[in-house]
XYZ file of C-alpha atoms in Angstrom:
655
model
C 0.000 0.000 0.000
C 1.489 3.337 -1.050
C 1.586 6.104 1.527
C -1.353 8.481 1.242
C -1.953 11.925 2.688
C -5.493 13.253 2.898
C -7.554 15.863 4.648
C -10.167 14.675 7.099
C -12.480 15.922 9.836
C -12.182 14.750 13.439
C -15.267 15.197 15.615
C -14.789 15.385 19.383
C -16.759 16.618 22.392
C -14.950 19.935 22.869
C -14.950 22.856 25.258
C -14.793 26.280 23.666
C -11.305 27.792 23.669
C -12.830 31.195 24.387
C -11.338 34.648 23.831
C -7.779 35.747 24.529
C -7.036 37.676 27.694
C -6.502 41.242 26.361
C -4.174 42.322 29.210
C -0.436 42.112 28.404
C 1.257 39.263 30.279
C 3.603 41.402 32.375
C 4.247 38.870 35.088
C 7.019 36.314 34.828
C 5.974 32.652 34.512
C 4.676 31.133 37.720
C 7.923 29.404 38.689
C 6.443 25.908 38.977
C 9.387 24.548 37.006
C 12.101 26.642 38.630
C 14.772 25.490 41.044
C 15.553 27.073 44.389
C 19.070 28.514 44.436
C 20.288 25.901 46.914
C 19.015 23.127 44.642
C 21.475 24.218 41.920
C 24.496 23.457 44.080
C 26.397 20.369 42.996
C 24.718 20.010 39.597
C 26.877 19.132 36.580
C 28.466 22.288 35.187
C 26.753 22.187 31.783
C 23.346 21.538 33.342
C 23.721 24.345 35.870
C 24.828 26.777 33.149
C 21.894 25.903 30.891
C 19.396 26.094 33.772
C 20.540 29.674 34.363
C 20.654 30.618 30.675
C 18.075 33.172 29.547
C 15.016 32.330 31.663
C 11.849 34.086 30.563
C 11.288 37.539 32.037
C 7.689 37.518 30.896
C 5.401 35.765 28.432
C 5.353 38.783 26.138
C 4.462 39.214 23.337
C 2.169 36.186 23.646
C -1.295 36.618 25.081
C -2.807 34.479 27.810
C -5.563 32.018 26.887
C -7.826 31.717 29.933
C -11.305 32.210 28.482
C -12.215 28.530 28.085
C -14.786 26.624 30.108
C -15.737 23.042 30.819
C -19.011 22.736 28.941
C -18.411 20.517 25.906
C -20.280 20.127 22.643
C -19.498 18.226 19.450
C -16.975 20.109 17.323
C -15.251 19.356 14.039
C -11.467 19.737 13.816
C -9.621 19.835 10.531
C -7.112 16.992 10.456
C -4.477 15.528 8.168
C -4.227 11.741 7.884
C -0.981 10.066 6.762
C -1.334 6.326 6.131
C 0.475 3.305 4.749
C -0.042 -0.431 5.268
C 1.384 -0.242 8.801
C 0.429 3.065 10.417
C -2.334 5.640 10.348
C -1.245 9.041 11.675
C -3.802 11.767 12.490
C -2.455 15.313 12.812
C -4.332 18.389 14.067
C -2.753 21.460 12.422
C -5.105 23.899 14.156
C -4.001 22.592 17.584
C -0.243 23.042 17.484
C 0.264 20.286 14.917
C -0.522 17.684 17.603
C -0.365 14.054 16.474
C -3.723 13.007 17.876
C -3.521 9.326 16.991
C -0.961 6.748 15.839
C -2.634 3.442 14.969
C -0.754 0.235 14.157
C -3.014 -1.068 11.391
C -2.109 -4.804 11.372
C -3.254 -5.092 15.009
C -5.632 -2.119 15.227
C -3.683 -0.995 18.279
C -3.559 2.685 19.257
C 0.052 3.365 20.210
C -0.641 6.693 21.944
C -2.978 7.853 24.646
C -5.734 9.341 22.500
C -7.852 11.789 24.463
C -11.556 11.234 23.641
C -12.337 14.924 24.309
C -10.834 18.341 23.737
C -10.648 19.952 27.171
C -8.316 22.932 27.633
C -6.609 23.290 30.992
C -3.994 25.668 32.381
C -0.746 23.841 31.621
C 0.714 25.722 28.649
C 3.009 28.646 29.316
C 0.173 30.928 28.192
C -2.692 28.909 29.638
C -4.759 26.668 27.383
C -3.364 23.177 26.795
C -4.902 19.736 26.315
C -3.615 16.252 26.957
C -2.946 13.322 24.661
C -1.019 12.444 21.517
C 2.390 13.841 20.536
C 3.016 17.561 20.972
C 5.943 19.686 19.840
C 7.118 21.873 22.705
C 9.391 24.773 21.813
C 10.047 28.228 23.238
C 10.814 27.887 26.944
C 10.413 25.519 29.872
C 6.837 24.250 29.844
C 4.163 23.389 27.328
C 4.442 25.598 24.262
C 2.322 28.713 23.793
C 1.298 27.125 20.468
C -0.491 24.182 22.147
C -3.894 25.413 20.992
C -2.770 27.592 18.076
C -2.902 26.867 14.338
C 0.290 26.059 12.441
C 0.978 26.441 8.741
C 0.795 23.075 6.972
C 1.525 21.965 3.422
C 2.602 19.008 1.308
C 6.287 18.650 0.453
C 8.028 15.952 -1.631
C 9.388 13.245 0.689
C 12.882 11.757 0.335
C 11.469 8.537 -1.160
C 9.499 10.398 -3.838
C 6.203 10.321 -1.973
C 4.676 13.139 0.064
C 5.349 14.419 3.547
C 3.491 16.958 5.665
C 5.350 20.078 6.738
C 4.216 22.081 9.756
C 5.849 25.440 10.478
C 5.395 28.603 12.512
C 7.216 31.521 14.123
C 7.720 30.892 17.845
C 7.265 34.318 19.417
C 8.775 33.940 22.907
C 12.223 33.473 21.369
C 11.534 34.927 17.887
C 12.596 31.725 16.143
C 11.011 29.871 13.197
C 10.726 26.092 13.288
C 9.434 23.264 11.129
C 8.220 19.720 11.729
C 8.171 17.352 8.738
C 6.089 14.176 9.089
C 7.154 11.429 6.718
C 5.859 7.855 6.494
C 7.857 5.812 3.959
C 5.807 3.336 1.958
C 6.986 0.139 3.677
C 7.876 1.588 7.065
C 6.448 0.673 10.457
C 7.911 3.920 11.783
C 6.796 7.502 11.375
C 9.775 9.770 10.710
C 9.701 13.320 12.031
C 12.313 15.820 10.847
C 12.617 18.910 13.048
C 14.510 22.129 12.459
C 14.811 25.255 14.620
C 16.559 28.213 12.983
C 18.016 31.433 14.341
C 17.817 34.049 11.567
C 19.178 36.813 13.808
C 22.756 37.966 14.370
C 22.493 37.449 18.131
C 22.483 34.029 19.832
C 19.169 32.723 21.119
C 18.081 30.231 23.802
C 16.356 27.164 22.382
C 14.042 24.695 24.093
C 12.556 21.564 22.571
C 10.794 18.546 24.048
C 8.640 16.160 22.039
C 5.955 15.051 24.470
C 4.302 11.655 23.932
C 1.232 10.612 25.924
C 1.006 6.841 26.443
C -1.617 4.716 28.237
C -0.926 4.256 31.932
C -1.812 0.666 32.798
C -0.743 -1.149 35.949
C 1.464 -3.471 33.900
C 3.057 -0.794 31.688
C 6.765 -0.126 32.111
C 8.836 2.728 30.684
C 12.350 1.832 29.578
C 15.307 3.987 28.521
C 19.100 3.500 28.287
C 19.853 4.853 31.770
C 20.745 3.678 35.267
C 20.110 7.048 36.905
C 17.619 9.885 36.565
C 17.134 13.441 37.762
C 13.938 13.621 39.826
C 11.868 16.821 39.871
C 8.716 16.753 41.967
C 7.108 20.232 42.163
C 9.187 21.050 45.246
C 11.745 23.083 43.249
C 14.497 20.554 43.798
C 16.416 18.351 41.371
C 18.079 15.249 42.729
C 19.856 12.305 41.199
C 18.102 8.992 41.861
C 18.742 5.396 40.804
C 16.766 3.676 38.047
C 14.556 1.677 38.289
C 14.037 1.477 42.084
C 13.977 4.482 44.368
C 12.593 4.807 47.897
C 11.259 1.267 47.872
C 9.348 1.343 44.575
C 10.135 0.665 40.926
C 9.473 4.092 39.412
C 9.583 2.832 35.813
C 5.985 1.690 36.392
C 4.065 5.020 36.359
C 1.323 4.144 38.907
C 3.930 3.335 41.575
C 4.639 6.994 42.343
C 2.302 8.818 44.708
C 2.700 12.381 43.478
C 3.259 13.884 40.026
C 6.942 13.867 39.133
C 9.463 14.135 36.316
C 12.235 11.594 35.868
C 14.881 12.932 33.479
C 16.955 9.944 32.478
C 20.742 10.233 32.502
C 21.226 8.600 29.096
C 24.594 6.888 29.026
C 27.305 8.596 26.969
C 27.497 7.080 23.508
C 24.221 5.205 23.956
C 21.575 5.270 21.273
C 18.838 7.663 22.469
C 15.427 6.012 22.805
C 12.502 5.564 25.190
C 9.708 2.989 25.152
C 6.452 2.300 26.943
C 5.632 -1.429 26.937
C 2.612 -3.164 28.474
C 2.402 -6.455 30.366
C 2.714 -8.358 27.080
C 5.878 -6.452 26.150
C 4.112 -4.433 23.442
C 3.791 -0.699 22.988
C 5.449 2.394 21.531
C 9.089 3.297 21.080
C 10.599 6.662 20.180
C 14.174 7.077 18.995
C 16.140 9.833 17.279
C 19.457 11.064 16.028
C 21.826 12.132 18.794
C 21.012 15.841 18.756
C 17.863 15.023 20.732
C 19.760 13.711 23.739
C 17.310 13.946 26.659
C 14.655 11.417 27.685
C 12.019 11.774 30.362
C 9.128 10.046 32.100
C 6.355 12.145 33.640
C 3.897 10.454 35.998
C 0.738 11.814 37.574
C 1.062 9.476 40.523
C -1.528 7.412 42.336
C -2.390 10.073 44.936
C -5.630 12.010 45.062
C -4.308 15.150 43.386
C -2.776 13.307 40.435
C -5.881 11.206 39.872
C -8.054 14.335 40.062
C -5.931 16.003 37.369
C -6.293 12.927 35.162
C -10.079 13.136 35.429
C -9.982 16.913 34.906
C -8.153 16.603 31.590
C -10.454 14.025 30.025
C -13.559 11.967 30.804
C -13.540 10.172 34.174
C -13.280 6.430 33.701
C -11.467 6.579 30.351
C -8.084 5.503 31.704
C -5.036 7.473 32.678
C -1.830 8.278 30.880
C 1.838 9.003 31.434
C 4.227 10.991 29.256
C 7.465 9.877 27.699
C 9.498 12.696 26.216
C 12.624 13.529 24.233
C 14.491 16.839 24.372
C 17.540 18.878 23.463
C 18.968 18.928 26.998
C 19.120 16.501 29.905
C 16.273 18.241 31.732
C 13.389 20.543 30.864
C 14.774 23.223 33.150
C 17.502 24.042 30.609
C 17.783 26.202 27.503
C 20.436 25.560 24.868
C 22.337 28.350 23.110
C 21.892 28.623 19.336
C 24.300 31.005 17.632
C 23.095 33.660 15.233
C 22.547 32.331 11.726
C 22.760 28.714 12.938
C 20.204 25.941 13.277
C 19.450 22.756 15.196
C 17.998 19.786 13.314
C 17.351 16.120 14.018
C 15.175 13.178 13.047
C 12.789 11.295 15.326
C 11.096 7.945 14.697
C 7.904 6.608 16.290
C 6.557 3.094 15.935
C 5.427 -0.177 17.538
C 7.793 -2.297 19.598
C 7.448 -5.856 20.875
C 9.972 -7.398 23.268
C 10.124 -10.491 25.472
C 7.709 -9.677 28.318
C 9.543 -11.891 30.798
C 12.712 -9.880 30.252
C 10.964 -6.512 30.046
C 9.246 -7.024 33.395
C 11.983 -8.998 35.087
C 13.867 -7.898 38.182
C 17.113 -7.410 36.254
C 16.972 -3.835 34.958
C 19.913 -4.282 32.611
C 18.224 -7.312 31.042
C 14.879 -5.461 30.732
C 16.518 -2.475 29.122
C 18.591 -4.726 26.880
C 15.535 -6.654 25.689
C 13.869 -3.436 24.552
C 17.081 -2.163 22.989
C 17.607 -5.397 21.060
C 13.998 -5.330 19.841
C 14.486 -1.755 18.651
C 17.711 -2.699 16.837
C 15.813 -5.408 14.955
C 12.819 -3.199 14.170
C 14.748 -0.045 13.260
C 18.569 -0.192 13.206
C 20.318 2.997 14.281
C 22.068 3.407 10.929
C 18.695 3.452 9.177
C 17.678 6.456 11.291
C 20.908 8.249 10.382
C 20.370 7.461 6.680
C 16.796 8.762 6.871
C 18.024 11.930 8.563
C 20.534 12.636 5.801
C 17.866 11.974 3.171
C 15.441 14.317 4.925
C 18.057 17.063 5.215
C 18.159 17.123 1.419
C 14.438 17.991 1.418
C 14.327 20.377 4.382
C 14.671 23.485 2.178
C 12.203 22.321 -0.463
C 9.426 24.855 -0.913
C 5.992 23.580 0.153
C 3.365 22.709 -2.409
C -0.348 22.347 -1.710
C -1.328 24.244 1.446
C -3.311 22.280 4.000
C -3.712 24.789 6.847
C -2.812 28.366 7.781
C -1.085 29.573 10.934
C -0.621 33.128 12.194
C 0.656 36.216 10.398
C 3.364 37.050 12.942
C 6.095 35.202 11.054
C 5.186 37.030 7.851
C 5.536 40.347 9.666
C 8.971 39.429 11.070
C 10.256 38.117 7.735
C 8.997 41.167 5.849
C 10.466 43.650 8.305
C 13.672 41.718 9.001
C 14.407 40.586 5.463
C 15.035 37.001 6.604
C 15.597 34.230 4.052
C 14.041 30.971 5.273
C 13.880 28.441 2.440
C 11.372 25.700 3.076
C 9.211 27.699 5.479
C 7.636 30.588 3.586
C 6.153 33.397 5.655
C 4.474 35.319 2.877
C 2.969 38.800 2.975
C -0.411 37.274 2.121
C -0.388 35.667 5.594
C -0.626 39.068 7.330
C -3.874 39.727 9.170
C -5.721 42.340 11.200
C -3.548 41.968 14.311
C -0.393 42.676 12.325
C -1.808 45.711 10.476
C -0.906 48.482 12.961
C 2.627 47.131 13.300
C 2.992 46.975 9.553
C 1.988 50.645 9.418
C 4.520 51.492 12.127
C 7.252 49.816 10.095
C 6.217 51.533 6.861
C 5.407 55.028 8.147
C 7.127 55.375 11.530
C 3.762 56.130 13.138
C 1.682 53.756 15.241
C -1.889 54.295 13.997
C -4.720 55.444 16.225
C -7.416 52.785 16.706
C -10.446 52.949 14.429
C -12.821 52.286 17.315
C -12.765 52.363 21.094
C -11.600 48.947 22.251
C -8.996 47.373 24.535
C -5.505 47.753 23.028
C -4.343 45.073 20.629
C -1.278 42.871 21.183
C 2.078 44.493 21.903
C 5.345 43.566 20.191
C 8.446 43.689 22.369
C 11.522 42.648 20.354
C 14.361 45.175 20.259
C 13.646 46.322 16.694
C 10.008 47.033 17.516
C 10.995 48.847 20.696
C 13.349 51.044 18.645
C 10.538 51.916 16.226
C 8.174 52.791 19.090
C 10.806 55.025 20.696
C 11.093 57.141 17.538
C 7.359 57.233 16.769
C 5.196 60.237 17.785
C 4.445 59.965 21.497
C 0.699 59.306 21.340
C -0.921 57.576 24.370
C -1.338 54.215 22.623
C 2.243 54.348 21.372
C 3.472 55.096 24.904
C 1.435 52.149 26.195
C 3.049 49.720 23.733
C 6.498 51.270 24.273
C 6.169 50.777 28.021
C 5.250 47.121 27.518
C 8.323 46.626 25.312
C 10.570 48.382 27.832
C 9.119 46.278 30.635
C 9.930 43.136 28.682
C 13.509 44.366 28.221
C 13.846 44.735 32.002
C 13.840 48.542 31.996
C 11.073 49.022 34.536
C 11.850 52.694 35.228
C 11.568 53.634 31.555
C 8.391 51.586 31.220
C 6.811 53.463 34.118
C 7.816 56.815 32.584
C 6.287 55.828 29.239
C 3.027 54.735 30.862
C 2.869 57.923 32.948
C 3.412 60.066 29.834
C 0.664 58.187 28.027
C -1.697 58.537 30.981
C -1.624 62.327 30.843
C -3.479 62.453 27.510
C -5.057 59.005 27.234
C -8.785 58.931 26.424
C -8.794 55.364 27.804
C -6.877 55.292 31.096
C -7.389 51.793 32.431
C -4.770 49.950 30.293
C -2.052 52.320 31.517
C -3.293 52.343 35.120
C -3.226 48.564 35.157
C 0.378 48.495 33.889
C 1.423 51.019 36.538
C -0.276 48.933 39.222
C 1.703 45.885 38.081
C 4.899 47.949 38.387
C 3.962 48.965 41.943
C 3.311 45.324 42.746
C 6.757 44.364 41.457
C 8.318 47.190 43.465
C 6.870 45.702 46.667
C 4.203 48.347 47.323
C 0.971 46.325 47.669
C -1.091 49.278 48.942
C -0.229 51.537 45.990
C -0.700 48.586 43.625
C -4.150 47.882 45.085
C -5.131 51.534 44.593
C -3.960 51.355 40.979
C -5.830 48.165 40.200
C -9.018 49.530 41.809
C -8.800 52.769 39.809
C -8.087 50.853 36.610
C -11.095 48.577 37.109
C -13.363 51.523 37.921
C -12.269 53.233 34.694
C -12.785 50.066 32.658
C -16.218 49.417 34.161
C -17.288 52.930 33.184
C -15.971 52.582 29.640
C -16.928 48.982 28.862
C -19.650 48.291 26.331
C -19.923 44.613 27.271
C -19.515 41.700 24.884
C -16.345 40.984 22.923
C -13.683 42.158 23.639
C -14.808 44.082 26.714
C -16.102 41.263 28.885
C -12.780 39.349 28.795
C -11.026 42.574 29.843
C -13.448 43.071 32.738
C -12.947 39.472 33.846
C -9.148 39.655 33.717
C -8.801 43.044 35.390
C -11.539 42.276 37.915
C -9.646 39.175 39.062
C -6.405 41.122 39.399
C -8.064 44.003 41.236
C -9.867 41.822 43.765
C -6.763 39.722 44.433
C -4.627 42.843 44.978
C -7.205 44.484 47.236
C -7.609 41.341 49.330
C -3.834 41.018 49.669
C -3.661 44.630 50.888
C -6.553 44.149 53.314
C -8.702 46.684 51.455
C -12.012 44.899 51.968
C -14.527 47.721 51.220
C -12.781 48.430 47.903
C -12.734 44.716 47.072
C -16.460 44.582 47.774
C -17.005 47.558 45.421
C -15.207 45.725 42.630
C -17.423 42.716 43.274
C -20.527 44.879 43.130
C -19.469 46.352 39.757
C -18.970 42.921 38.170
C -21.497 41.723 35.634
C -23.617 38.825 37.007
C -22.254 36.484 34.345
C -18.734 37.094 35.644
C -19.670 36.504 39.280
C -20.575 32.929 38.377
C -17.117 32.146 37.029
C -15.035 29.836 39.174
C -12.230 32.324 39.790
C -14.743 34.850 41.101
C -16.530 32.246 43.228
C -13.199 31.578 44.947
C -12.569 35.315 45.348
C -16.061 35.693 46.806
C -15.283 33.010 49.378
C -12.010 34.716 50.278
C -13.744 38.096 50.574
C -16.502 36.695 52.781
C -13.968 35.006 55.044
C -11.909 38.197 55.313
C -15.094 40.099 56.245
C -15.691 37.601 59.052
C -18.427 35.574 57.340
C -16.654 32.219 57.549
C -19.808 30.100 57.403
C -20.959 31.927 54.257
C -17.520 31.450 52.712
C -17.665 27.741 53.481
C -21.085 27.540 51.830
C -19.538 28.779 48.580
C -17.349 25.661 48.630
C -20.220 23.437 49.728
C -22.436 24.710 46.897
C -19.672 23.720 44.485
C -17.753 25.532 41.785
C -15.075 24.802 39.222
C -12.082 26.881 38.137
C -11.526 25.910 34.489
C -8.139 27.648 34.360
C -6.736 26.213 37.595
C -2.962 26.320 37.108
C -0.619 23.369 37.222
C 0.798 23.286 40.758
C -1.662 25.918 42.023
C -2.754 25.415 45.626
C -5.267 28.237 46.074
C -8.205 25.855 46.551
C -6.545 23.841 49.301
C -5.110 26.996 50.901
C -8.502 28.729 50.975
C -10.233 25.613 52.321
C -7.713 25.288 55.165
C -8.550 28.820 56.355
C -12.251 27.935 56.591
C -12.233 24.561 58.310
C -10.015 21.809 59.654
C -12.013 19.169 57.778
C -10.264 17.207 55.012
C -10.234 18.838 51.593
C -13.090 17.417 49.465
C -11.678 15.187 46.697
C -13.146 17.307 43.875
C -11.066 20.275 45.116
C -7.871 18.270 45.550
C -5.403 19.201 42.791
C -2.288 19.110 44.977
C 0.826 17.991 43.114
C 3.168 17.666 46.080
C 3.001 16.490 49.693
C 1.285 18.943 52.069
C 3.723 21.428 53.571
């Protein structure tokens, strides 16, 4: 059977992704995946250097996605299906190019954990993320900001004369283009994936990449990799070297045998072929291998504790079975970023396919024998030299210009290529890709003037790279220009200049709340919670008076209302917090975040029983953050009773 590529439609029960949060993401990432300073002592030199290399200062210029809910309805997703006699691969270009399904056709076996629903949750760097399949994580530590974003997709001639699917986009946190080429040779039992990340700038750039593979988590499933040690990270901001497979009395290569969620970054032996496999009780499952550039391998487990099981249910349908993640990355751990020189690129080839090994050996007590059985099975199924040969063949096609277009991504790459004059053969970012969001920035580049908005609305997205900051600094100092300039200066770490720009804009701004909110965030960073609370309250009052309701005003009210109430509660300003609550639209008061804030406000006002009733009546926070403990913290202030299981999302032992 020749390999075919076709468009298809995938129908899933799906929650709405909702609108973007219109407030610029001024705060640094939440730090869930950061190390305490003491935890860095004694780490290998290269690891320690890369952990400290260019951490994100903010999520700018990307916007937060927190407008989704948990009500699901049938929805059609455009998909691309690649198929030969051995494998059927289903790709979702509008959802980060996620490989949704990888079916071994001779047995009908699904090799991945295939989520039966689309349910966003707050795990991506910018919020919305969903579980299952194979995702391509680039940018910075965490799930990519492109998890729920469309990528460009097109057909490209494959090395064997057939067709392969190219996915590409401009990653905006690091301003780097990347491509993912999916290639299924006619007689192959393995899907080949060629990946390239390029740095078109003169300056070096930090690069992050982890291919994240969700696999079924059964009691008899074991994860194997060529390692005798691993680096354990368990949401306690510490990284410690542990033995593989057994640690603290349990064999951690069986995912359900951990109690709490944890990462195990395998210390792949020097010179060893990089691979990782998830094999069930019968010794069958999925294996991933690659060329040596992709050196890291990892196992993530949710654990058997209440919090981990609750997260599993939260991300899919209860009763549909859990999953673990096996991953492959550029560094030993996901806490690291790797330097890519200006004008250079990273590229590698990955392979995904079925693996069958002797179950007695795979599940035996001798770890070396178990690992060796899987390694021998991989050598028979896909010799290492065949992967290297495929990589060299793919490299000859990596610059080939795409043919038939299958899907469209964003216009941000087109803007950067047009303004920067970058040459990126193989990944065209054409002027025709520009859209409404890019229009004012295109005018700034062409005329030196940032255009006034055509209608009264929350400001559009800011751009923060050095070349855009330079253009804003020389543009006429209109209030909206000063707003965007301040955001760019903030991103560059120049807080004092950012504050001056926002204050200049405030003097003449017809719409004051965007600038007041930015100034309040600066006061918060400066350690002045009282002044920050005043700023947030004034900003929300101004927004509430200006808002017309509906898109895009309601998302702005929701986002700023949450920030204002949280700041006022932290400063002990209860009457002002109550006034914000009273100004909220009824539809917003029913949102989970505001139900929690209502409980906190009631408790602070001395109405503990009423606050407890908010919990007893029940509410959900759709955008509850990975590692967030606000529910358990709030509950513990109201009662000494155990936390109800449906509120238990704790990812570490109680402190």
